[in-house]
């Protein structure tokens, strides 16, 4: 991440893999040893319990209606409602470009699902906007369910910490309606004043906000029968975080699992589970088989949604609001489309995935492309190509950044994997 000017970022997402500390590793290894001492073998083949999966698509539903042209006001009301609904939803995704560090710290001679020496201990996800933190979530493996690693070959996650700044959030998502912040030298004062009014998050205007985070884990491996399993979905996790104004402290939503348990308050659950990552068979010697360290990759989808107030605020004079929104949207279309484009750069190494979106200035573009260079290889070049033409095939990461910023579904990024 060195060299990034966080103040120049429109949006950035940083995903860190939490390493398992030695104390937890020792506890896990003791449990593994206990199971082995009772001659409880670990399954060596996942068989029919695994289903080859692909990246789940994020679907954007666009209603189409037959509009009676004689009822202009009715048509405008429906168009306004659709615009309001779009601005009440933000979706963006972050995923591995070349894969994470391996799931285990060393090879195993016990079997492909031996959980000893796990490196993985949950994730830390951060979302930033304009150089300021919007969201931070920390989750770890549920140590109370270590036995499930041996009984079911699955692990579970718990949410330890959540910090969310609703007034810095991605709502209202006006970019979903192609409405950008007006430029002072091009827009009227009326447009600027109206933007300053509608672009601010308000609990009265944006009701029942919810933050949702979904995580999916995929793996590829080869078994003793030389059968190759490619990009198999091992499991998924999901957490819904309802944000109530009364729960804020100094305008910030803060959740601590440790504190909630101590005060006997409800905890936030992470739904879902995941199979442990299979180790690939290593035919070093026929009489002494061993298994590798477990390759995997991840996809995380962040969404924010709310309901607009149908009886107050902008809804009281919806027709004026509709005309202003249309005027500002059309004004935005008249600008130079190239300068309105975005450059999305990816950085992916053993423990961190970074996705950052910039607004390029024509003469600064080469420098910004230089910032994107990383261990992700061609990822930053793909981001630059996608900034103007949303590069085809595996180089479509930039389109994912642009579409996510506008509330549209994030395009599937290239999921290259090391074999």
Short mmCIF file of C-alpha atoms in Angstrom, two decimals:
data_model
loop_
_atom_site.label_atom_id
_atom_site.label_comp_id
_atom_site.label_asym_id
_atom_site.label_seq_id
_atom_site.Cartn_x
_atom_site.Cartn_y
_atom_site.Cartn_z
CA UNK A 1 0.00 0.00 0.00
CA UNK A 2 3.02 2.27 0.08
CA UNK A 3 2.75 5.24 -2.26
CA UNK A 4 -1.02 5.58 -2.05
CA UNK A 5 -2.37 9.02 -1.23
CA UNK A 6 -5.43 8.08 0.83
CA UNK A 7 -6.84 11.61 0.45
CA UNK A 8 -7.04 11.20 -3.33
CA UNK A 9 -9.09 8.02 -3.13
CA UNK A 10 -12.73 8.05 -4.04
CA UNK A 11 -13.20 4.61 -2.56
CA UNK A 12 -10.88 1.97 -1.18
CA UNK A 13 -11.39 -1.44 0.35
CA UNK A 14 -8.65 -3.21 2.29
CA UNK A 15 -9.00 -6.86 3.30
CA UNK A 16 -6.47 -8.41 5.66
CA UNK A 17 -6.24 -12.07 6.61
CA UNK A 18 -5.86 -12.46 10.36
CA UNK A 19 -2.99 -14.88 11.14
CA UNK A 20 -3.63 -17.48 13.81
CA UNK A 21 -1.49 -16.84 16.88
CA UNK A 22 0.64 -19.51 18.50
CA UNK A 23 -1.73 -19.94 21.45
CA UNK A 24 -4.64 -20.83 19.17
CA UNK A 25 -2.45 -23.04 17.01
CA UNK A 26 -1.31 -24.94 20.10
CA UNK A 27 -4.92 -25.37 21.22
CA UNK A 28 -5.94 -26.60 17.77
CA UNK A 29 -2.98 -28.97 17.56
CA UNK A 30 -3.80 -30.39 21.02
CA UNK A 31 -7.36 -31.10 19.90
CA UNK A 32 -6.03 -32.73 16.71
CA UNK A 33 -3.65 -34.86 18.77
CA UNK A 34 -6.48 -35.92 21.05
CA UNK A 35 -8.57 -37.09 18.11
CA UNK A 36 -5.67 -38.99 16.63
CA UNK A 37 -4.98 -40.72 19.94
CA UNK A 38 -8.49 -42.12 19.83
CA UNK A 39 -7.89 -43.44 16.32
CA UNK A 40 -10.31 -40.94 14.82
CA UNK A 41 -9.13 -40.63 11.24
CA UNK A 42 -9.64 -37.48 9.25
CA UNK A 43 -11.51 -37.84 5.99
CA UNK A 44 -9.22 -38.06 2.99
CA UNK A 45 -11.70 -37.29 0.27
CA UNK A 46 -14.53 -34.80 0.23
CA UNK A 47 -16.51 -36.80 -2.36
CA UNK A 48 -20.04 -35.66 -2.94
CA UNK A 49 -19.98 -33.20 -0.06
CA UNK A 50 -18.42 -30.57 -2.30
CA UNK A 51 -20.08 -28.97 -5.27
CA UNK A 52 -18.12 -27.06 -7.85
CA UNK A 53 -19.25 -23.45 -7.63
CA UNK A 54 -18.71 -20.23 -9.46
CA UNK A 55 -18.69 -16.68 -8.25
CA UNK A 56 -22.20 -15.76 -7.29
CA UNK A 57 -23.54 -13.04 -9.50
CA UNK A 58 -24.86 -9.84 -8.04
CA UNK A 59 -28.08 -9.19 -9.80
CA UNK A 60 -29.42 -5.76 -10.48
CA UNK A 61 -33.17 -5.89 -11.01
CA UNK A 62 -34.48 -3.18 -13.29
CA UNK A 63 -38.22 -2.98 -13.57
CA UNK A 64 -39.69 -2.37 -17.00
CA UNK A 65 -43.21 -1.13 -17.38
CA UNK A 66 -45.51 -0.16 -20.20
CA UNK A 67 -46.07 3.52 -19.63
CA UNK A 68 -49.20 5.24 -20.69
CA UNK A 69 -47.91 8.38 -22.37
CA UNK A 70 -51.13 10.20 -21.59
CA UNK A 71 -50.44 9.99 -17.89
CA UNK A 72 -47.25 12.01 -17.75
CA UNK A 73 -47.39 12.80 -14.07
CA UNK A 74 -47.92 9.13 -13.19
CA UNK A 75 -44.93 8.20 -15.33
CA UNK A 76 -42.79 10.85 -13.65
CA UNK A 77 -43.81 9.64 -10.20
CA UNK A 78 -42.78 6.08 -11.06
CA UNK A 79 -39.48 7.28 -12.55
CA UNK A 80 -38.80 9.31 -9.40
CA UNK A 81 -39.56 6.31 -7.17
CA UNK A 82 -37.13 4.19 -9.18
CA UNK A 83 -34.43 6.84 -8.83
CA UNK A 84 -34.99 6.99 -5.09
CA UNK A 85 -34.81 3.21 -4.79
CA UNK A 86 -31.54 3.10 -6.73
CA UNK A 87 -29.90 5.68 -4.52
CA UNK A 88 -30.89 3.59 -1.49
CA UNK A 89 -28.59 0.72 -2.54
CA UNK A 90 -24.80 0.47 -2.79
CA UNK A 91 -22.93 -2.71 -3.74
CA UNK A 92 -19.24 -3.33 -4.34
CA UNK A 93 -17.03 -6.40 -4.25
CA UNK A 94 -13.44 -7.22 -3.45
CA UNK A 95 -11.75 -10.48 -4.36
CA UNK A 96 -8.41 -12.19 -4.72
CA UNK A 97 -6.51 -11.52 -7.92
CA UNK A 98 -3.79 -14.13 -7.45
CA UNK A 99 -4.81 -15.85 -4.22
CA UNK A 100 -4.12 -15.57 -0.54
CA UNK A 101 -1.32 -17.07 1.49
CA UNK A 102 -1.85 -20.78 2.00
CA UNK A 103 -4.42 -21.95 4.53
CA UNK A 104 -1.92 -24.01 6.55
CA UNK A 105 1.56 -23.23 7.80
CA UNK A 106 3.16 -26.57 6.89
CA UNK A 107 2.60 -29.83 5.04
CA UNK A 108 0.82 -32.79 6.62
CA UNK A 109 1.29 -36.53 6.62
CA UNK A 110 -2.11 -37.20 8.23
CA UNK A 111 -4.45 -36.40 5.37
CA UNK A 112 -5.93 -33.74 3.06
CA UNK A 113 -8.22 -32.25 5.72
CA UNK A 114 -5.78 -32.17 8.63
CA UNK A 115 -6.45 -28.75 10.25
CA UNK A 116 -3.15 -28.60 12.12
CA UNK A 117 -1.09 -25.42 11.84
CA UNK A 118 -3.81 -23.30 10.25
CA UNK A 119 -2.71 -19.84 9.10
CA UNK A 120 -6.22 -18.51 8.55
CA UNK A 121 -8.01 -16.88 11.49
CA UNK A 122 -10.77 -14.77 9.94
CA UNK A 123 -10.53 -11.41 8.22
CA UNK A 124 -10.33 -7.67 8.86
CA UNK A 125 -12.25 -5.61 6.29
CA UNK A 126 -11.91 -1.84 5.94
CA UNK A 127 -13.84 0.48 3.64
CA UNK A 128 -12.72 4.07 3.12
CA UNK A 129 -14.23 7.02 1.32
CA UNK A 130 -12.40 10.24 0.56
CA UNK A 131 -9.54 9.18 2.82
CA UNK A 132 -11.84 8.58 5.81
CA UNK A 133 -12.87 5.28 7.33
CA UNK A 134 -16.46 4.23 6.65
CA UNK A 135 -16.41 0.67 7.97
CA UNK A 136 -14.14 -1.68 9.85
CA UNK A 137 -15.11 -5.27 10.65
CA UNK A 138 -12.95 -7.83 12.43
CA UNK A 139 -13.93 -11.51 12.66
CA UNK A 140 -12.09 -14.61 13.86
CA UNK A 141 -12.57 -18.37 13.89
CA UNK A 142 -15.00 -19.49 16.58
CA UNK A 143 -12.76 -21.31 19.07
CA UNK A 144 -15.81 -22.71 20.86
CA UNK A 145 -16.43 -24.90 17.80
CA UNK A 146 -12.95 -26.33 17.24
CA UNK A 147 -14.45 -29.83 17.49
CA UNK A 148 -16.38 -29.17 14.28
CA UNK A 149 -13.08 -29.14 12.42
CA UNK A 150 -12.84 -32.87 13.16
CA UNK A 151 -16.48 -33.90 13.35
CA UNK A 152 -17.63 -32.08 10.21
CA UNK A 153 -14.45 -30.67 8.61
CA UNK A 154 -15.97 -27.20 8.95
CA UNK A 155 -15.10 -23.95 10.68
CA UNK A 156 -17.25 -21.02 11.81
CA UNK A 157 -16.58 -17.31 12.28
CA UNK A 158 -17.58 -14.82 14.98
CA UNK A 159 -17.77 -11.04 14.65
CA UNK A 160 -15.48 -9.41 17.19
CA UNK A 161 -15.59 -5.73 16.22
CA UNK A 162 -17.64 -3.44 13.98
CA UNK A 163 -17.09 0.30 13.56
CA UNK A 164 -19.41 2.07 11.10
CA UNK A 165 -19.71 5.78 10.30
CA UNK A 166 -23.22 6.24 8.82
CA UNK A 167 -22.69 9.91 7.94
CA UNK A 168 -19.67 8.95 5.82
CA UNK A 169 -21.42 5.97 4.25
CA UNK A 170 -22.01 5.28 0.54
CA UNK A 171 -25.66 6.27 0.97
CA UNK A 172 -27.37 8.04 -0.65
CA UNK A 173 -25.77 6.50 -3.74
CA UNK A 174 -26.53 9.26 -6.26
CA UNK A 175 -24.02 7.80 -8.71
CA UNK A 176 -26.49 4.99 -9.30
CA UNK A 177 -28.57 7.61 -11.15
CA UNK A 178 -25.50 9.03 -12.94
CA UNK A 179 -25.56 12.13 -10.79
CA UNK A 180 -22.12 13.48 -9.90
CA UNK A 181 -21.14 16.32 -7.64
CA UNK A 182 -21.59 19.48 -9.75
CA UNK A 183 -18.56 21.56 -10.55
CA UNK A 184 -18.66 25.07 -9.20
CA UNK A 185 -17.59 26.63 -12.52
CA UNK A 186 -20.17 24.70 -14.57
CA UNK A 187 -23.26 24.23 -12.42
CA UNK A 188 -25.77 26.77 -11.23
CA UNK A 189 -25.88 27.76 -7.59
CA UNK A 190 -29.27 26.09 -7.37
CA UNK A 191 -27.75 22.75 -8.44
CA UNK A 192 -24.88 23.12 -5.98
CA UNK A 193 -27.23 23.94 -3.11
CA UNK A 194 -29.50 21.05 -4.00
CA UNK A 195 -26.58 18.63 -4.21
CA UNK A 196 -25.43 19.73 -0.74
CA UNK A 197 -28.93 18.93 0.52
CA UNK A 198 -29.58 15.55 -1.08
CA UNK A 199 -26.05 14.08 -0.87
CA UNK A 200 -26.00 14.01 2.93
CA UNK A 201 -27.07 10.90 4.81
CA UNK A 202 -30.01 11.45 7.15
CA UNK A 203 -31.83 8.93 9.34
CA UNK A 204 -35.06 10.81 8.66
CA UNK A 205 -34.58 10.66 4.91
CA UNK A 206 -32.87 7.25 4.72
CA UNK A 207 -34.73 4.89 6.99
CA UNK A 208 -33.68 1.50 8.40
CA UNK A 209 -30.10 1.43 7.03
CA UNK A 210 -28.50 -2.02 6.95
CA UNK A 211 -24.91 -2.99 6.22
CA UNK A 212 -24.43 -6.48 4.79
CA UNK A 213 -21.13 -8.28 4.29
CA UNK A 214 -20.89 -11.58 2.44
CA UNK A 215 -17.78 -13.69 2.09
CA UNK A 216 -17.16 -16.72 -0.12
CA UNK A 217 -14.15 -19.03 -0.09
CA UNK A 218 -12.97 -21.10 -3.08
CA UNK A 219 -10.19 -23.63 -3.49
CA UNK A 220 -8.46 -25.80 -6.09
CA UNK A 221 -6.65 -29.06 -5.33
CA UNK A 222 -5.70 -32.52 -6.62
CA UNK A 223 -6.39 -35.79 -4.78
CA UNK A 224 -4.65 -39.18 -4.65
CA UNK A 225 -6.55 -40.35 -7.75
CA UNK A 226 -5.10 -37.44 -9.75
CA UNK A 227 -8.53 -35.82 -9.93
CA UNK A 228 -8.35 -32.04 -10.19
CA UNK A 229 -10.93 -29.87 -8.43
CA UNK A 230 -10.99 -26.36 -9.85
CA UNK A 231 -12.43 -23.29 -8.06
CA UNK A 232 -14.72 -25.27 -5.77
CA UNK A 233 -16.86 -23.18 -3.44
CA UNK A 234 -16.11 -24.39 0.08
CA UNK A 235 -18.56 -22.19 1.95
CA UNK A 236 -19.86 -18.70 2.61
CA UNK A 237 -20.52 -16.33 5.48
CA UNK A 238 -22.93 -13.44 5.83
CA UNK A 239 -23.64 -10.80 8.45
CA UNK A 240 -26.43 -8.20 8.57
CA UNK A 241 -25.84 -5.11 10.66
CA UNK A 242 -28.94 -2.96 11.26
CA UNK A 243 -27.98 0.61 12.18
CA UNK A 244 -30.23 2.48 14.60
CA UNK A 245 -29.64 6.14 15.40
CA UNK A 246 -30.14 5.47 19.12
CA UNK A 247 -27.20 3.03 19.06
CA UNK A 248 -24.69 5.64 17.88
CA UNK A 249 -21.94 7.04 20.08
CA UNK A 250 -20.74 10.44 18.85
CA UNK A 251 -22.35 9.66 15.46
CA UNK A 252 -20.50 6.33 15.19
CA UNK A 253 -21.88 2.79 15.47
CA UNK A 254 -19.52 0.65 17.56
CA UNK A 255 -19.98 -3.04 18.35
CA UNK A 256 -17.75 -5.18 20.55
CA UNK A 257 -18.57 -8.85 21.03
CA UNK A 258 -16.58 -8.97 24.25
CA UNK A 259 -18.46 -6.00 25.67
CA UNK A 260 -21.85 -7.29 24.50
CA UNK A 261 -21.26 -10.61 26.29
CA UNK A 262 -20.05 -8.86 29.44
CA UNK A 263 -23.16 -6.65 29.51
CA UNK A 264 -25.51 -9.50 28.58
CA UNK A 265 -26.60 -7.75 25.39
CA UNK A 266 -27.48 -9.45 22.06
CA UNK A 267 -24.50 -10.38 19.94
CA UNK A 268 -24.18 -10.05 16.16
CA UNK A 269 -23.97 -13.48 14.56
CA UNK A 270 -22.00 -14.40 11.46
CA UNK A 271 -24.21 -16.83 9.53
CA UNK A 272 -22.81 -19.65 7.43
CA UNK A 273 -19.95 -22.11 7.60
CA UNK A 274 -17.10 -23.35 5.46
CA UNK A 275 -15.25 -26.62 4.87
CA UNK A 276 -11.59 -26.53 5.75
CA UNK A 277 -9.42 -26.00 2.69
CA UNK A 278 -8.29 -29.37 1.23
CA UNK A 279 -4.57 -30.02 0.96
CA UNK A 280 -3.30 -31.21 -2.43
CA UNK A 281 -1.78 -34.68 -2.65
CA UNK A 282 2.00 -34.64 -2.88
CA UNK A 283 3.34 -37.90 -4.41
CA UNK A 284 6.87 -37.43 -3.12
CA UNK A 285 7.18 -41.15 -2.33
CA UNK A 286 4.60 -43.90 -2.78
CA UNK A 287 5.25 -45.29 0.70
CA UNK A 288 5.31 -41.90 2.38
CA UNK A 289 2.46 -39.72 1.05
CA UNK A 290 1.98 -36.14 2.20
CA UNK A 291 -0.39 -33.31 1.53
CA UNK A 292 0.29 -29.64 0.80
CA UNK A 293 -0.53 -26.35 2.52
CA UNK A 294 -3.94 -25.57 1.01
CA UNK A 295 -4.53 -22.98 -1.72
CA UNK A 296 -7.62 -20.77 -1.50
CA UNK A 297 -9.05 -17.44 -2.59
CA UNK A 298 -11.83 -15.20 -1.37
CA UNK A 299 -14.55 -12.86 -2.50
CA UNK A 300 -16.13 -10.26 -0.21
CA UNK A 301 -19.23 -8.27 -1.15
CA UNK A 302 -20.18 -5.15 0.79
CA UNK A 303 -23.65 -3.68 0.45
CA UNK A 304 -25.50 -0.84 2.13
CA UNK A 305 -29.22 -0.37 1.76
CA UNK A 306 -32.04 1.63 3.27
CA UNK A 307 -35.61 2.81 2.56
CA UNK A 308 -36.40 6.35 1.51
CA UNK A 309 -39.03 8.14 3.56
CA UNK A 310 -42.23 8.16 1.42
CA UNK A 311 -44.01 10.71 3.59
CA UNK A 312 -41.46 13.35 4.56
CA UNK A 313 -38.40 15.20 3.37
CA UNK A 314 -37.92 15.15 -0.40
CA UNK A 315 -41.09 13.09 -0.80
CA UNK A 316 -43.27 16.05 0.19
CA UNK A 317 -42.40 17.75 -3.06
CA UNK A 318 -41.44 14.79 -5.20
CA UNK A 319 -42.11 16.53 -8.52
CA UNK A 320 -39.64 19.32 -7.81
CA UNK A 321 -37.12 16.73 -6.62
CA UNK A 322 -37.64 14.70 -9.79
CA UNK A 323 -37.05 17.68 -12.07
CA UNK A 324 -33.89 18.64 -10.17
CA UNK A 325 -32.51 15.09 -10.34
CA UNK A 326 -33.17 14.84 -14.09
CA UNK A 327 -31.58 18.24 -14.68
CA UNK A 328 -28.47 17.29 -12.71
CA UNK A 329 -28.23 13.89 -14.41
CA UNK A 330 -28.48 15.40 -17.90
CA UNK A 331 -25.94 18.05 -16.95
CA UNK A 332 -23.55 15.30 -15.94
CA UNK A 333 -23.95 13.55 -19.30
CA UNK A 334 -22.85 16.68 -21.09
CA UNK A 335 -19.42 16.55 -19.45
CA UNK A 336 -16.36 14.95 -20.95
CA UNK A 337 -17.04 11.25 -20.39
CA UNK A 338 -13.33 10.40 -20.22
CA UNK A 339 -12.73 12.71 -17.27
CA UNK A 340 -15.75 11.21 -15.53
CA UNK A 341 -14.26 7.74 -15.82
CA UNK A 342 -12.44 5.98 -13.01
CA UNK A 343 -9.24 4.02 -12.65
CA UNK A 344 -9.40 1.05 -10.31
CA UNK A 345 -6.15 -0.45 -9.08
CA UNK A 346 -5.75 -3.79 -7.32
CA UNK A 347 -2.99 -4.93 -5.01
CA UNK A 348 -2.91 -8.51 -3.78
CA UNK A 349 -0.24 -10.24 -1.72
CA UNK A 350 -0.03 -12.92 0.92
CA UNK A 351 -2.11 -11.18 3.58
CA UNK A 352 -3.74 -8.11 2.02
CA UNK A 353 -6.09 -7.35 -0.87
CA UNK A 354 -6.46 -3.69 -1.79
CA UNK A 355 -8.93 -2.19 -4.22
CA UNK A 356 -8.83 1.57 -4.77
CA UNK A 357 -10.77 3.83 -7.14
CA UNK A 358 -9.39 7.14 -8.43
CA UNK A 359 -10.81 9.94 -10.55
CA UNK A 360 -8.11 10.47 -13.20
CA UNK A 361 -6.92 13.82 -14.48
CA UNK A 362 -5.66 13.58 -18.05
CA UNK A 363 -2.08 14.70 -17.42
CA UNK A 364 -1.81 12.73 -14.16
CA UNK A 365 -2.95 9.41 -15.59
CA UNK A 366 0.56 7.87 -16.11
CA UNK A 367 1.45 8.55 -12.48
CA UNK A 368 -1.75 6.97 -11.25
CA UNK A 369 -1.10 3.88 -13.31
CA UNK A 370 2.32 3.66 -11.69
CA UNK A 371 0.68 3.64 -8.27
CA UNK A 372 -1.36 0.61 -9.32
CA UNK A 373 1.71 -1.52 -10.06
CA UNK A 374 1.93 -4.37 -7.58
CA UNK A 375 2.39 -8.05 -7.04
CA UNK A 376 -0.97 -8.49 -8.72
CA UNK A 377 0.95 -8.45 -11.98
CA UNK A 378 -1.25 -7.29 -14.82
CA UNK A 379 -4.06 -6.32 -12.48
CA UNK A 380 -3.23 -2.60 -12.42
CA UNK A 381 -2.87 -2.55 -16.19
CA UNK A 382 -6.23 -4.23 -16.43
CA UNK A 383 -7.63 -1.56 -14.16
CA UNK A 384 -6.28 1.17 -16.42
CA UNK A 385 -7.66 -0.45 -19.53
CA UNK A 386 -11.00 -0.92 -17.84
CA UNK A 387 -11.11 2.75 -16.96
CA UNK A 388 -11.93 3.71 -20.52
CA UNK A 389 -13.22 0.57 -22.14
CA UNK A 390 -13.77 -1.85 -19.26
CA UNK A 391 -11.18 -4.28 -20.61
CA UNK A 392 -12.51 -7.62 -21.83
CA UNK A 393 -12.28 -11.03 -20.23
CA UNK A 394 -10.03 -11.52 -17.23
CA UNK A 395 -9.00 -7.85 -17.18
CA UNK A 396 -12.40 -6.50 -16.20
CA UNK A 397 -11.52 -5.55 -12.66
CA UNK A 398 -11.78 -1.86 -13.44
CA UNK A 399 -15.35 -2.22 -14.60
CA UNK A 400 -16.04 -3.92 -11.26
CA UNK A 401 -14.81 -0.81 -9.47
CA UNK A 402 -16.75 1.57 -11.67
CA UNK A 403 -19.98 -0.35 -11.51
CA UNK A 404 -19.70 -0.87 -7.76
CA UNK A 405 -19.28 2.85 -7.26
CA UNK A 406 -22.45 3.52 -9.21
CA UNK A 407 -24.54 0.99 -7.37
CA UNK A 408 -24.64 -1.42 -10.32
CA UNK A 409 -23.43 -4.99 -9.90
CA UNK A 410 -19.72 -5.36 -9.68
CA UNK A 411 -18.31 -7.15 -12.72
CA UNK A 412 -16.66 -10.49 -12.16
CA UNK A 413 -12.96 -10.01 -11.68
CA UNK A 414 -10.33 -12.35 -12.98
CA UNK A 415 -9.77 -15.06 -10.42
CA UNK A 416 -6.37 -16.36 -11.38
CA UNK A 417 -5.09 -19.12 -9.17
CA UNK A 418 -1.67 -20.58 -8.58
CA UNK A 419 -1.55 -24.27 -9.01
#
